[in-house]
mmCIF file with all atom_site columns, C-alpha atoms and ligand atoms in Angstrom:
data_model
loop_
_atom_site.group_PDB
_atom_site.id
_atom_site.type_symbol
_atom_site.label_atom_id
_atom_site.label_alt_id
_atom_site.label_comp_id
_atom_site.label_asym_id
_atom_site.label_entity_id
_atom_site.label_seq_id
_atom_site.pdbx_PDB_ins_code
_atom_site.Cartn_x
_atom_site.Cartn_y
_atom_site.Cartn_z
_atom_site.occupancy
_atom_site.B_iso_or_equiv
_atom_site.pdbx_formal_charge
_atom_site.auth_seq_id
_atom_site.auth_comp_id
_atom_site.auth_asym_id
_atom_site.auth_atom_id
_atom_site.pdbx_PDB_model_num
ATOM   1   C  CA  . UNK A 1 1   ? 117.951 -42.215 18.283 1.00 96.00 ? 3   UNK A CA  1
ATOM   2   C  CA  . UNK A 1 2   ? 114.610 -43.952 18.539 1.00 96.00 ? 4   UNK A CA  1
ATOM   3   C  CA  . UNK A 1 3   ? 113.737 -46.542 21.169 1.00 97.00 ? 5   UNK A CA  1
ATOM   4   C  CA  . UNK A 1 4   ? 114.556 -46.839 24.863 1.00 98.00 ? 6   UNK A CA  1
ATOM   5   C  CA  . UNK A 1 5   ? 114.961 -49.767 27.249 1.00 98.00 ? 7   UNK A CA  1
ATOM   6   C  CA  . UNK A 1 6   ? 113.514 -47.738 30.165 1.00 98.00 ? 8   UNK A CA  1
ATOM   7   C  CA  . UNK A 1 7   ? 110.219 -45.869 30.542 1.00 98.00 ? 9   UNK A CA  1
ATOM   8   C  CA  . UNK A 1 8   ? 110.803 -42.902 32.832 1.00 97.00 ? 10  UNK A CA  1
ATOM   9   C  CA  . UNK A 1 9   ? 107.561 -41.207 33.856 1.00 95.00 ? 11  UNK A CA  1
ATOM   10  C  CA  . UNK A 1 10  ? 108.881 -37.686 33.315 1.00 94.00 ? 12  UNK A CA  1
ATOM   11  C  CA  . UNK A 1 11  ? 110.885 -38.442 30.168 1.00 95.00 ? 13  UNK A CA  1
ATOM   12  C  CA  . UNK A 1 12  ? 111.289 -35.294 28.076 1.00 92.00 ? 14  UNK A CA  1
ATOM   13  C  CA  . UNK A 1 13  ? 111.658 -37.235 24.825 1.00 95.00 ? 15  UNK A CA  1
ATOM   14  C  CA  . UNK A 1 14  ? 108.726 -39.690 25.028 1.00 96.00 ? 16  UNK A CA  1
ATOM   15  C  CA  . UNK A 1 15  ? 108.217 -39.361 21.273 1.00 96.00 ? 17  UNK A CA  1
ATOM   16  C  CA  . UNK A 1 16  ? 111.332 -41.539 20.848 1.00 97.00 ? 18  UNK A CA  1
ATOM   17  C  CA  . UNK A 1 17  ? 109.849 -44.587 22.587 1.00 97.00 ? 19  UNK A CA  1
ATOM   18  C  CA  . UNK A 1 18  ? 106.418 -44.186 24.228 1.00 98.00 ? 20  UNK A CA  1
ATOM   19  C  CA  . UNK A 1 19  ? 104.089 -45.971 21.816 1.00 97.00 ? 21  UNK A CA  1
ATOM   20  C  CA  . UNK A 1 20  ? 101.467 -46.805 24.478 1.00 97.00 ? 22  UNK A CA  1
ATOM   21  C  CA  . UNK A 1 21  ? 101.141 -43.603 26.529 1.00 97.00 ? 23  UNK A CA  1
ATOM   22  C  CA  . UNK A 1 22  ? 102.676 -44.896 29.779 1.00 96.00 ? 24  UNK A CA  1
ATOM   23  C  CA  . UNK A 1 23  ? 104.558 -41.638 30.445 1.00 94.00 ? 25  UNK A CA  1
ATOM   24  C  CA  . UNK A 1 24  ? 103.217 -38.667 32.422 1.00 92.00 ? 26  UNK A CA  1
ATOM   25  C  CA  . UNK A 1 25  ? 101.885 -37.003 29.277 1.00 90.00 ? 27  UNK A CA  1
ATOM   26  C  CA  . UNK A 1 26  ? 99.680  -40.014 28.531 1.00 95.00 ? 28  UNK A CA  1
ATOM   27  C  CA  . UNK A 1 27  ? 100.306 -39.499 24.835 1.00 96.00 ? 29  UNK A CA  1
ATOM   28  C  CA  . UNK A 1 28  ? 100.823 -42.632 22.725 1.00 98.00 ? 30  UNK A CA  1
ATOM   29  C  CA  . UNK A 1 29  ? 103.165 -41.552 19.937 1.00 98.00 ? 31  UNK A CA  1
ATOM   30  C  CA  . UNK A 1 30  ? 103.128 -43.310 16.601 1.00 98.00 ? 32  UNK A CA  1
ATOM   31  C  CA  . UNK A 1 31  ? 106.424 -44.891 15.530 1.00 97.00 ? 33  UNK A CA  1
ATOM   32  C  CA  . UNK A 1 32  ? 105.561 -44.360 11.884 1.00 97.00 ? 34  UNK A CA  1
ATOM   33  C  CA  . UNK A 1 33  ? 105.409 -40.599 12.551 1.00 97.00 ? 35  UNK A CA  1
ATOM   34  C  CA  . UNK A 1 34  ? 108.432 -40.392 14.820 1.00 97.00 ? 36  UNK A CA  1
ATOM   35  C  CA  . UNK A 1 35  ? 110.997 -42.868 13.484 1.00 96.00 ? 37  UNK A CA  1
ATOM   36  C  CA  . UNK A 1 36  ? 112.716 -42.319 10.167 1.00 94.00 ? 38  UNK A CA  1
ATOM   37  C  CA  . UNK A 1 37  ? 115.317 -44.966 9.311  1.00 93.00 ? 39  UNK A CA  1
ATOM   38  C  CA  . UNK A 1 38  ? 118.331 -43.487 7.519  1.00 95.00 ? 40  UNK A CA  1
ATOM   39  C  CA  . UNK A 1 39  ? 121.559 -44.935 6.176  1.00 96.00 ? 41  UNK A CA  1
ATOM   40  C  CA  . UNK A 1 40  ? 124.499 -43.846 8.302  1.00 96.00 ? 42  UNK A CA  1
ATOM   41  C  CA  . UNK A 1 41  ? 126.226 -42.170 5.361  1.00 97.00 ? 43  UNK A CA  1
ATOM   42  C  CA  . UNK A 1 42  ? 123.171 -39.966 4.866  1.00 97.00 ? 44  UNK A CA  1
ATOM   43  C  CA  . UNK A 1 43  ? 123.183 -39.086 8.562  1.00 97.00 ? 45  UNK A CA  1
ATOM   44  C  CA  . UNK A 1 44  ? 126.885 -38.245 8.267  1.00 97.00 ? 46  UNK A CA  1
ATOM   45  C  CA  . UNK A 1 45  ? 126.283 -35.876 5.374  1.00 97.00 ? 47  UNK A CA  1
ATOM   46  C  CA  . UNK A 1 46  ? 123.471 -34.115 7.193  1.00 96.00 ? 48  UNK A CA  1
ATOM   47  C  CA  . UNK A 1 47  ? 125.567 -33.720 10.327 1.00 97.00 ? 49  UNK A CA  1
ATOM   48  C  CA  . UNK A 1 48  ? 128.603 -32.468 8.418  1.00 96.00 ? 50  UNK A CA  1
ATOM   49  C  CA  . UNK A 1 49  ? 126.424 -29.835 6.747  1.00 97.00 ? 51  UNK A CA  1
ATOM   50  C  CA  . UNK A 1 50  ? 125.900 -28.177 10.137 1.00 96.00 ? 52  UNK A CA  1
ATOM   51  C  CA  . UNK A 1 51  ? 129.626 -27.351 10.195 1.00 96.00 ? 53  UNK A CA  1
ATOM   52  C  CA  . UNK A 1 52  ? 129.835 -27.701 13.981 1.00 97.00 ? 54  UNK A CA  1
ATOM   53  C  CA  . UNK A 1 53  ? 132.820 -29.131 15.864 1.00 98.00 ? 55  UNK A CA  1
ATOM   54  C  CA  . UNK A 1 54  ? 130.886 -31.374 18.239 1.00 98.00 ? 56  UNK A CA  1
ATOM   55  C  CA  . UNK A 1 55  ? 128.029 -33.850 17.789 1.00 98.00 ? 57  UNK A CA  1
ATOM   56  C  CA  . UNK A 1 56  ? 125.953 -35.145 20.731 1.00 97.00 ? 58  UNK A CA  1
ATOM   57  C  CA  . UNK A 1 57  ? 124.136 -38.428 20.178 1.00 97.00 ? 59  UNK A CA  1
ATOM   58  C  CA  . UNK A 1 58  ? 120.991 -38.685 22.279 1.00 97.00 ? 60  UNK A CA  1
ATOM   59  C  CA  . UNK A 1 59  ? 117.690 -40.533 22.347 1.00 94.00 ? 61  UNK A CA  1
ATOM   60  C  CA  . UNK A 1 60  ? 115.947 -42.668 23.478 1.00 96.00 ? 62  UNK A CA  1
ATOM   61  C  CA  . UNK A 1 61  ? 118.836 -44.913 24.422 1.00 98.00 ? 63  UNK A CA  1
ATOM   62  C  CA  . UNK A 1 62  ? 121.620 -44.685 21.817 1.00 98.00 ? 64  UNK A CA  1
ATOM   63  C  CA  . UNK A 1 63  ? 123.615 -47.629 23.183 1.00 98.00 ? 65  UNK A CA  1
ATOM   64  C  CA  . UNK A 1 64  ? 120.746 -49.970 22.316 1.00 97.00 ? 66  UNK A CA  1
ATOM   65  C  CA  . UNK A 1 65  ? 121.933 -49.454 18.721 1.00 96.00 ? 67  UNK A CA  1
ATOM   66  C  CA  . UNK A 1 66  ? 125.630 -49.071 19.419 1.00 97.00 ? 68  UNK A CA  1
ATOM   67  C  CA  . UNK A 1 67  ? 126.885 -51.634 16.877 1.00 97.00 ? 69  UNK A CA  1
ATOM   68  C  CA  . UNK A 1 68  ? 125.013 -49.827 14.107 1.00 95.00 ? 70  UNK A CA  1
ATOM   69  C  CA  . UNK A 1 69  ? 126.263 -46.469 15.352 1.00 97.00 ? 71  UNK A CA  1
ATOM   70  C  CA  . UNK A 1 70  ? 129.935 -47.408 15.124 1.00 97.00 ? 72  UNK A CA  1
ATOM   71  C  CA  . UNK A 1 71  ? 130.553 -46.597 11.425 1.00 98.00 ? 73  UNK A CA  1
ATOM   72  C  CA  . UNK A 1 72  ? 128.914 -43.186 11.817 1.00 98.00 ? 74  UNK A CA  1
ATOM   73  C  CA  . UNK A 1 73  ? 130.856 -42.346 14.960 1.00 98.00 ? 75  UNK A CA  1
ATOM   74  C  CA  . UNK A 1 74  ? 134.149 -43.472 13.401 1.00 98.00 ? 76  UNK A CA  1
ATOM   75  C  CA  . UNK A 1 75  ? 133.468 -41.298 10.368 1.00 98.00 ? 77  UNK A CA  1
ATOM   76  C  CA  . UNK A 1 76  ? 132.609 -38.279 12.529 1.00 98.00 ? 78  UNK A CA  1
ATOM   77  C  CA  . UNK A 1 77  ? 135.840 -38.644 14.490 1.00 97.00 ? 79  UNK A CA  1
ATOM   78  C  CA  . UNK A 1 78  ? 137.839 -39.174 11.287 1.00 96.00 ? 80  UNK A CA  1
ATOM   79  C  CA  . UNK A 1 79  ? 136.431 -35.895 9.969  1.00 95.00 ? 81  UNK A CA  1
ATOM   80  C  CA  . UNK A 1 80  ? 137.605 -34.004 13.056 1.00 95.00 ? 82  UNK A CA  1
ATOM   81  C  CA  . UNK A 1 81  ? 134.451 -33.940 15.189 1.00 97.00 ? 83  UNK A CA  1
ATOM   82  C  CA  . UNK A 1 82  ? 134.271 -34.420 18.906 1.00 98.00 ? 84  UNK A CA  1
ATOM   83  C  CA  . UNK A 1 83  ? 131.480 -36.832 19.809 1.00 98.00 ? 85  UNK A CA  1
ATOM   84  C  CA  . UNK A 1 84  ? 129.507 -37.193 23.026 1.00 98.00 ? 86  UNK A CA  1
ATOM   85  C  CA  . UNK A 1 85  ? 126.931 -39.904 23.749 1.00 98.00 ? 87  UNK A CA  1
ATOM   86  C  CA  . UNK A 1 86  ? 124.057 -39.475 26.185 1.00 98.00 ? 88  UNK A CA  1
ATOM   87  C  CA  . UNK A 1 87  ? 122.982 -42.744 27.787 1.00 98.00 ? 89  UNK A CA  1
ATOM   88  C  CA  . UNK A 1 88  ? 121.018 -44.033 30.753 1.00 98.00 ? 90  UNK A CA  1
ATOM   89  C  CA  . UNK A 1 89  ? 123.951 -46.253 31.731 1.00 98.00 ? 91  UNK A CA  1
ATOM   90  C  CA  . UNK A 1 90  ? 122.198 -49.625 31.490 1.00 98.00 ? 92  UNK A CA  1
ATOM   91  C  CA  . UNK A 1 91  ? 124.099 -50.999 28.483 1.00 98.00 ? 93  UNK A CA  1
ATOM   92  C  CA  . UNK A 1 92  ? 127.717 -52.210 28.542 1.00 98.00 ? 94  UNK A CA  1
ATOM   93  C  CA  . UNK A 1 93  ? 129.579 -50.322 25.791 1.00 98.00 ? 95  UNK A CA  1
ATOM   94  C  CA  . UNK A 1 94  ? 131.277 -52.384 23.109 1.00 97.00 ? 96  UNK A CA  1
ATOM   95  C  CA  . UNK A 1 95  ? 135.095 -52.308 23.432 1.00 96.00 ? 97  UNK A CA  1
ATOM   96  C  CA  . UNK A 1 96  ? 135.308 -50.739 19.944 1.00 96.00 ? 98  UNK A CA  1
ATOM   97  C  CA  . UNK A 1 97  ? 133.038 -47.928 21.102 1.00 96.00 ? 99  UNK A CA  1
ATOM   98  C  CA  . UNK A 1 98  ? 134.705 -47.467 24.481 1.00 93.00 ? 100 UNK A CA  1
ATOM   99  C  CA  . UNK A 1 99  ? 138.069 -47.167 22.724 1.00 93.00 ? 101 UNK A CA  1
ATOM   100 C  CA  . UNK A 1 100 ? 136.906 -44.689 20.118 1.00 95.00 ? 102 UNK A CA  1
ATOM   101 C  CA  . UNK A 1 101 ? 137.532 -41.519 22.114 1.00 94.00 ? 103 UNK A CA  1
ATOM   102 C  CA  . UNK A 1 102 ? 133.894 -40.486 22.464 1.00 97.00 ? 104 UNK A CA  1
ATOM   103 C  CA  . UNK A 1 103 ? 132.764 -38.956 25.735 1.00 98.00 ? 105 UNK A CA  1
ATOM   104 C  CA  . UNK A 1 104 ? 129.939 -40.657 27.618 1.00 98.00 ? 106 UNK A CA  1
ATOM   105 C  CA  . UNK A 1 105 ? 127.434 -38.514 29.513 1.00 98.00 ? 107 UNK A CA  1
ATOM   106 C  CA  . UNK A 1 106 ? 125.673 -41.100 31.628 1.00 98.00 ? 108 UNK A CA  1
ATOM   107 C  CA  . UNK A 1 107 ? 122.393 -40.394 33.376 1.00 98.00 ? 109 UNK A CA  1
ATOM   108 C  CA  . UNK A 1 108 ? 121.487 -43.233 35.774 1.00 98.00 ? 110 UNK A CA  1
ATOM   109 C  CA  . UNK A 1 109 ? 117.866 -43.008 36.789 1.00 98.00 ? 111 UNK A CA  1
ATOM   110 C  CA  . UNK A 1 110 ? 116.565 -42.592 40.356 1.00 98.00 ? 112 UNK A CA  1
ATOM   111 C  CA  . UNK A 1 111 ? 113.459 -44.163 41.922 1.00 97.00 ? 113 UNK A CA  1
ATOM   112 C  CA  . UNK A 1 112 ? 111.237 -41.226 40.911 1.00 96.00 ? 114 UNK A CA  1
ATOM   113 C  CA  . UNK A 1 113 ? 111.659 -42.290 37.283 1.00 97.00 ? 115 UNK A CA  1
ATOM   114 C  CA  . UNK A 1 114 ? 109.270 -45.160 38.034 1.00 97.00 ? 116 UNK A CA  1
ATOM   115 C  CA  . UNK A 1 115 ? 111.657 -47.697 36.492 1.00 98.00 ? 117 UNK A CA  1
ATOM   116 C  CA  . UNK A 1 116 ? 112.426 -50.816 38.543 1.00 98.00 ? 118 UNK A CA  1
ATOM   117 C  CA  . UNK A 1 117 ? 115.856 -50.709 40.208 1.00 97.00 ? 119 UNK A CA  1
ATOM   118 C  CA  . UNK A 1 118 ? 117.072 -53.912 38.500 1.00 97.00 ? 120 UNK A CA  1
ATOM   119 C  CA  . UNK A 1 119 ? 116.399 -52.318 35.141 1.00 98.00 ? 121 UNK A CA  1
ATOM   120 C  CA  . UNK A 1 120 ? 117.725 -48.798 35.786 1.00 98.00 ? 122 UNK A CA  1
ATOM   121 C  CA  . UNK A 1 121 ? 120.914 -49.715 37.706 1.00 98.00 ? 123 UNK A CA  1
ATOM   122 C  CA  . UNK A 1 122 ? 123.036 -52.316 35.916 1.00 98.00 ? 124 UNK A CA  1
ATOM   123 C  CA  . UNK A 1 123 ? 126.290 -52.725 37.865 1.00 98.00 ? 125 UNK A CA  1
ATOM   124 C  CA  . UNK A 1 124 ? 128.402 -54.146 35.016 1.00 98.00 ? 126 UNK A CA  1
ATOM   125 C  CA  . UNK A 1 125 ? 127.317 -51.354 32.667 1.00 98.00 ? 127 UNK A CA  1
ATOM   126 C  CA  . UNK A 1 126 ? 128.012 -48.616 35.228 1.00 98.00 ? 128 UNK A CA  1
ATOM   127 C  CA  . UNK A 1 127 ? 131.432 -50.122 36.013 1.00 97.00 ? 129 UNK A CA  1
ATOM   128 C  CA  . UNK A 1 128 ? 132.357 -50.391 32.334 1.00 97.00 ? 130 UNK A CA  1
ATOM   129 C  CA  . UNK A 1 129 ? 131.261 -46.825 31.618 1.00 98.00 ? 131 UNK A CA  1
ATOM   130 C  CA  . UNK A 1 130 ? 132.988 -45.432 34.725 1.00 97.00 ? 132 UNK A CA  1
ATOM   131 C  CA  . UNK A 1 131 ? 136.224 -47.029 33.465 1.00 96.00 ? 133 UNK A CA  1
ATOM   132 C  CA  . UNK A 1 132 ? 136.157 -45.072 30.180 1.00 97.00 ? 134 UNK A CA  1
ATOM   133 C  CA  . UNK A 1 133 ? 138.298 -41.917 30.497 1.00 96.00 ? 135 UNK A CA  1
ATOM   134 C  CA  . UNK A 1 134 ? 136.233 -38.726 30.506 1.00 97.00 ? 136 UNK A CA  1
ATOM   135 C  CA  . UNK A 1 135 ? 132.869 -40.270 31.414 1.00 98.00 ? 137 UNK A CA  1
ATOM   136 C  CA  . UNK A 1 136 ? 130.596 -37.988 33.461 1.00 98.00 ? 138 UNK A CA  1
ATOM   137 C  CA  . UNK A 1 137 ? 127.496 -39.005 35.430 1.00 98.00 ? 139 UNK A CA  1
ATOM   138 C  CA  . UNK A 1 138 ? 124.502 -36.686 35.396 1.00 98.00 ? 140 UNK A CA  1
ATOM   139 C  CA  . UNK A 1 139 ? 121.593 -37.294 37.756 1.00 98.00 ? 141 UNK A CA  1
ATOM   140 C  CA  . UNK A 1 140 ? 118.149 -35.774 37.250 1.00 97.00 ? 142 UNK A CA  1
ATOM   141 C  CA  . UNK A 1 141 ? 116.904 -34.580 40.657 1.00 97.00 ? 143 UNK A CA  1
ATOM   142 C  CA  . UNK A 1 142 ? 113.996 -32.719 42.205 1.00 95.00 ? 144 UNK A CA  1
ATOM   143 C  CA  . UNK A 1 143 ? 114.536 -32.723 45.977 1.00 95.00 ? 145 UNK A CA  1
ATOM   144 C  CA  . UNK A 1 144 ? 117.297 -32.991 48.561 1.00 95.00 ? 146 UNK A CA  1
ATOM   145 C  CA  . UNK A 1 145 ? 116.190 -36.572 49.271 1.00 96.00 ? 147 UNK A CA  1
ATOM   146 C  CA  . UNK A 1 146 ? 117.136 -37.367 45.685 1.00 97.00 ? 148 UNK A CA  1
ATOM   147 C  CA  . UNK A 1 147 ? 120.691 -36.273 46.503 1.00 98.00 ? 149 UNK A CA  1
ATOM   148 C  CA  . UNK A 1 148 ? 120.919 -38.928 49.239 1.00 98.00 ? 150 UNK A CA  1
ATOM   149 C  CA  . UNK A 1 149 ? 119.883 -41.497 46.648 1.00 98.00 ? 151 UNK A CA  1
ATOM   150 C  CA  . UNK A 1 150 ? 122.603 -40.206 44.310 1.00 98.00 ? 152 UNK A CA  1
ATOM   151 C  CA  . UNK A 1 151 ? 125.176 -40.480 47.112 1.00 98.00 ? 153 UNK A CA  1
ATOM   152 C  CA  . UNK A 1 152 ? 124.176 -44.098 47.650 1.00 98.00 ? 154 UNK A CA  1
ATOM   153 C  CA  . UNK A 1 153 ? 124.617 -44.878 43.946 1.00 98.00 ? 155 UNK A CA  1
ATOM   154 C  CA  . UNK A 1 154 ? 127.994 -43.138 43.894 1.00 98.00 ? 156 UNK A CA  1
ATOM   155 C  CA  . UNK A 1 155 ? 129.106 -45.163 46.931 1.00 97.00 ? 157 UNK A CA  1
ATOM   156 C  CA  . UNK A 1 156 ? 128.005 -48.434 45.369 1.00 96.00 ? 158 UNK A CA  1
ATOM   157 C  CA  . UNK A 1 157 ? 129.153 -47.952 41.790 1.00 96.00 ? 159 UNK A CA  1
ATOM   158 C  CA  . UNK A 1 158 ? 131.847 -45.254 41.793 1.00 96.00 ? 160 UNK A CA  1
ATOM   159 C  CA  . UNK A 1 159 ? 129.891 -43.101 39.358 1.00 97.00 ? 161 UNK A CA  1
ATOM   160 C  CA  . UNK A 1 160 ? 131.985 -39.939 39.389 1.00 97.00 ? 162 UNK A CA  1
ATOM   161 C  CA  . UNK A 1 161 ? 132.336 -37.113 38.503 1.00 98.00 ? 163 UNK A CA  1
ATOM   162 C  CA  . UNK A 1 162 ? 128.794 -36.223 39.577 1.00 98.00 ? 164 UNK A CA  1
ATOM   163 C  CA  . UNK A 1 163 ? 126.634 -33.618 37.869 1.00 98.00 ? 165 UNK A CA  1
ATOM   164 C  CA  . UNK A 1 164 ? 123.199 -32.745 39.251 1.00 98.00 ? 166 UNK A CA  1
ATOM   165 C  CA  . UNK A 1 165 ? 120.575 -31.463 36.825 1.00 97.00 ? 167 UNK A CA  1
ATOM   166 C  CA  . UNK A 1 166 ? 117.104 -30.300 37.934 1.00 96.00 ? 168 UNK A CA  1
ATOM   167 C  CA  . UNK A 1 167 ? 114.157 -32.147 36.447 1.00 94.00 ? 169 UNK A CA  1
ATOM   168 C  CA  . UNK A 1 168 ? 111.738 -29.927 34.558 1.00 93.00 ? 170 UNK A CA  1
ATOM   169 C  CA  . UNK A 1 169 ? 110.315 -29.250 31.132 1.00 89.00 ? 171 UNK A CA  1
ATOM   170 C  CA  . UNK A 1 170 ? 109.417 -25.603 31.757 1.00 93.00 ? 172 UNK A CA  1
ATOM   171 C  CA  . UNK A 1 171 ? 111.678 -22.794 33.000 1.00 94.00 ? 173 UNK A CA  1
ATOM   172 C  CA  . UNK A 1 172 ? 109.495 -22.546 36.128 1.00 95.00 ? 174 UNK A CA  1
ATOM   173 C  CA  . UNK A 1 173 ? 109.963 -26.234 37.025 1.00 95.00 ? 175 UNK A CA  1
ATOM   174 C  CA  . UNK A 1 174 ? 113.699 -26.071 36.406 1.00 95.00 ? 176 UNK A CA  1
ATOM   175 C  CA  . UNK A 1 175 ? 114.039 -22.905 38.521 1.00 95.00 ? 177 UNK A CA  1
ATOM   176 C  CA  . UNK A 1 176 ? 112.033 -24.428 41.373 1.00 95.00 ? 178 UNK A CA  1
ATOM   177 C  CA  . UNK A 1 177 ? 114.045 -27.633 41.462 1.00 96.00 ? 179 UNK A CA  1
ATOM   178 C  CA  . UNK A 1 178 ? 117.464 -26.032 41.079 1.00 96.00 ? 180 UNK A CA  1
ATOM   179 C  CA  . UNK A 1 179 ? 116.649 -23.620 43.937 1.00 96.00 ? 181 UNK A CA  1
ATOM   180 C  CA  . UNK A 1 180 ? 115.769 -26.607 46.151 1.00 96.00 ? 182 UNK A CA  1
ATOM   181 C  CA  . UNK A 1 181 ? 119.002 -28.433 45.265 1.00 97.00 ? 183 UNK A CA  1
ATOM   182 C  CA  . UNK A 1 182 ? 121.701 -25.794 44.849 1.00 96.00 ? 184 UNK A CA  1
ATOM   183 C  CA  . UNK A 1 183 ? 123.095 -25.358 48.369 1.00 97.00 ? 185 UNK A CA  1
ATOM   184 C  CA  . UNK A 1 184 ? 123.257 -29.102 49.056 1.00 98.00 ? 186 UNK A CA  1
ATOM   185 C  CA  . UNK A 1 185 ? 124.947 -29.850 45.749 1.00 98.00 ? 187 UNK A CA  1
ATOM   186 C  CA  . UNK A 1 186 ? 127.642 -27.269 46.459 1.00 97.00 ? 188 UNK A CA  1
ATOM   187 C  CA  . UNK A 1 187 ? 128.070 -28.576 50.026 1.00 98.00 ? 189 UNK A CA  1
ATOM   188 C  CA  . UNK A 1 188 ? 128.598 -32.100 48.679 1.00 98.00 ? 190 UNK A CA  1
ATOM   189 C  CA  . UNK A 1 189 ? 131.274 -30.876 46.256 1.00 98.00 ? 191 UNK A CA  1
ATOM   190 C  CA  . UNK A 1 190 ? 129.321 -31.965 43.169 1.00 98.00 ? 192 UNK A CA  1
ATOM   191 C  CA  . UNK A 1 191 ? 128.702 -30.087 39.941 1.00 98.00 ? 193 UNK A CA  1
ATOM   192 C  CA  . UNK A 1 192 ? 125.378 -28.320 39.329 1.00 98.00 ? 194 UNK A CA  1
ATOM   193 C  CA  . UNK A 1 193 ? 123.933 -27.628 35.908 1.00 97.00 ? 195 UNK A CA  1
ATOM   194 C  CA  . UNK A 1 194 ? 120.760 -26.046 34.689 1.00 96.00 ? 196 UNK A CA  1
ATOM   195 C  CA  . UNK A 1 195 ? 118.857 -26.960 31.503 1.00 95.00 ? 197 UNK A CA  1
ATOM   196 C  CA  . UNK A 1 196 ? 119.830 -24.138 29.181 1.00 94.00 ? 198 UNK A CA  1
ATOM   197 C  CA  . UNK A 1 197 ? 117.707 -25.343 26.253 1.00 92.00 ? 199 UNK A CA  1
ATOM   198 C  CA  . UNK A 1 198 ? 114.600 -25.336 28.502 1.00 94.00 ? 200 UNK A CA  1
ATOM   199 C  CA  . UNK A 1 199 ? 115.397 -21.813 29.743 1.00 93.00 ? 201 UNK A CA  1
ATOM   200 C  CA  . UNK A 1 200 ? 115.636 -20.606 26.142 1.00 93.00 ? 202 UNK A CA  1
ATOM   201 C  CA  . UNK A 1 201 ? 113.156 -22.766 24.223 1.00 93.00 ? 203 UNK A CA  1
ATOM   202 C  CA  . UNK A 1 202 ? 110.928 -24.449 26.839 1.00 90.00 ? 204 UNK A CA  1
ATOM   203 C  CA  . UNK A 1 203 ? 109.816 -27.900 25.668 1.00 86.00 ? 205 UNK A CA  1
ATOM   204 C  CA  . UNK A 1 204 ? 110.078 -27.096 21.963 1.00 89.00 ? 206 UNK A CA  1
ATOM   205 C  CA  . UNK A 1 205 ? 111.311 -30.009 19.879 1.00 88.00 ? 207 UNK A CA  1
ATOM   206 C  CA  . UNK A 1 206 ? 114.145 -29.904 17.375 1.00 80.00 ? 208 UNK A CA  1
ATOM   207 C  CA  . UNK A 1 207 ? 116.324 -27.304 19.108 1.00 80.00 ? 209 UNK A CA  1
HETATM 208 S  S1  . LIG B 2 .   ? 116.196 -43.319 29.895 1.00 74.79 ? 16  LIG B S1  1
HETATM 209 FE FE1 . LIG B 2 .   ? 116.070 -41.255 28.991 1.00 74.79 ? 16  LIG B FE1 1
HETATM 210 S  S2  . LIG B 2 .   ? 115.032 -41.540 26.999 1.00 74.79 ? 16  LIG B S2  1
HETATM 211 FE FE2 . LIG B 2 .   ? 114.709 -43.415 28.194 1.00 74.79 ? 16  LIG B FE2 1
HETATM 212 S  S3  . LIG B 2 .   ? 112.719 -43.113 29.168 1.00 74.79 ? 16  LIG B S3  1
HETATM 213 FE FE3 . LIG B 2 .   ? 114.301 -42.427 30.637 1.00 74.79 ? 16  LIG B FE3 1
HETATM 214 S  S4  . LIG B 2 .   ? 114.554 -40.220 30.283 1.00 74.79 ? 16  LIG B S4  1
HETATM 215 FE FE4 . LIG B 2 .   ? 113.456 -41.080 28.495 1.00 74.79 ? 16  LIG B FE4 1
#
């Protein structure tokens, strides 16, 4: 999904929103090259053609367009798909969406994203998302200090279960960060994940 309400420095999908080059890459992407409006029924047909059991909706920030997503998500569920939505956790989900049976994978952003705290941590959105059964919270981290920041967010907003994912857009960066984090994550009783697509494909798009 195109467009995002945040502007994380290290965003790995800047081509969905960075039209001015504010991200670390400094590249100003062109919306006319990157965004391709499609009717939801056409999206549905293209997704069904993959013949996969689960669809993950990502972005950008998908919940910025949640009302327009509803017919597509309903149709996917009606045709037997499981649906997961990736979100930065700053948008309160519509009741119709929260009750649809989708799983939310919420990634609240830490200070190293460069986003202001009032924009990246929205208490009412985090509370509403935490109340949806099955929601998981995934934090992008680099150092052990980041884990203290995660603990503070968990204390304040009840954002569990916690998954820690190393930041990195190359296998080397991911390996370095996960090595720095692993022992502490285990000691805190949280879940640790790598970035499998980066290990396999690096920063290639469309995989
Ligand atoms: S919230 Fe996600 S898509 Fe938006 S700028 Fe941050 S990392 Fe990128």
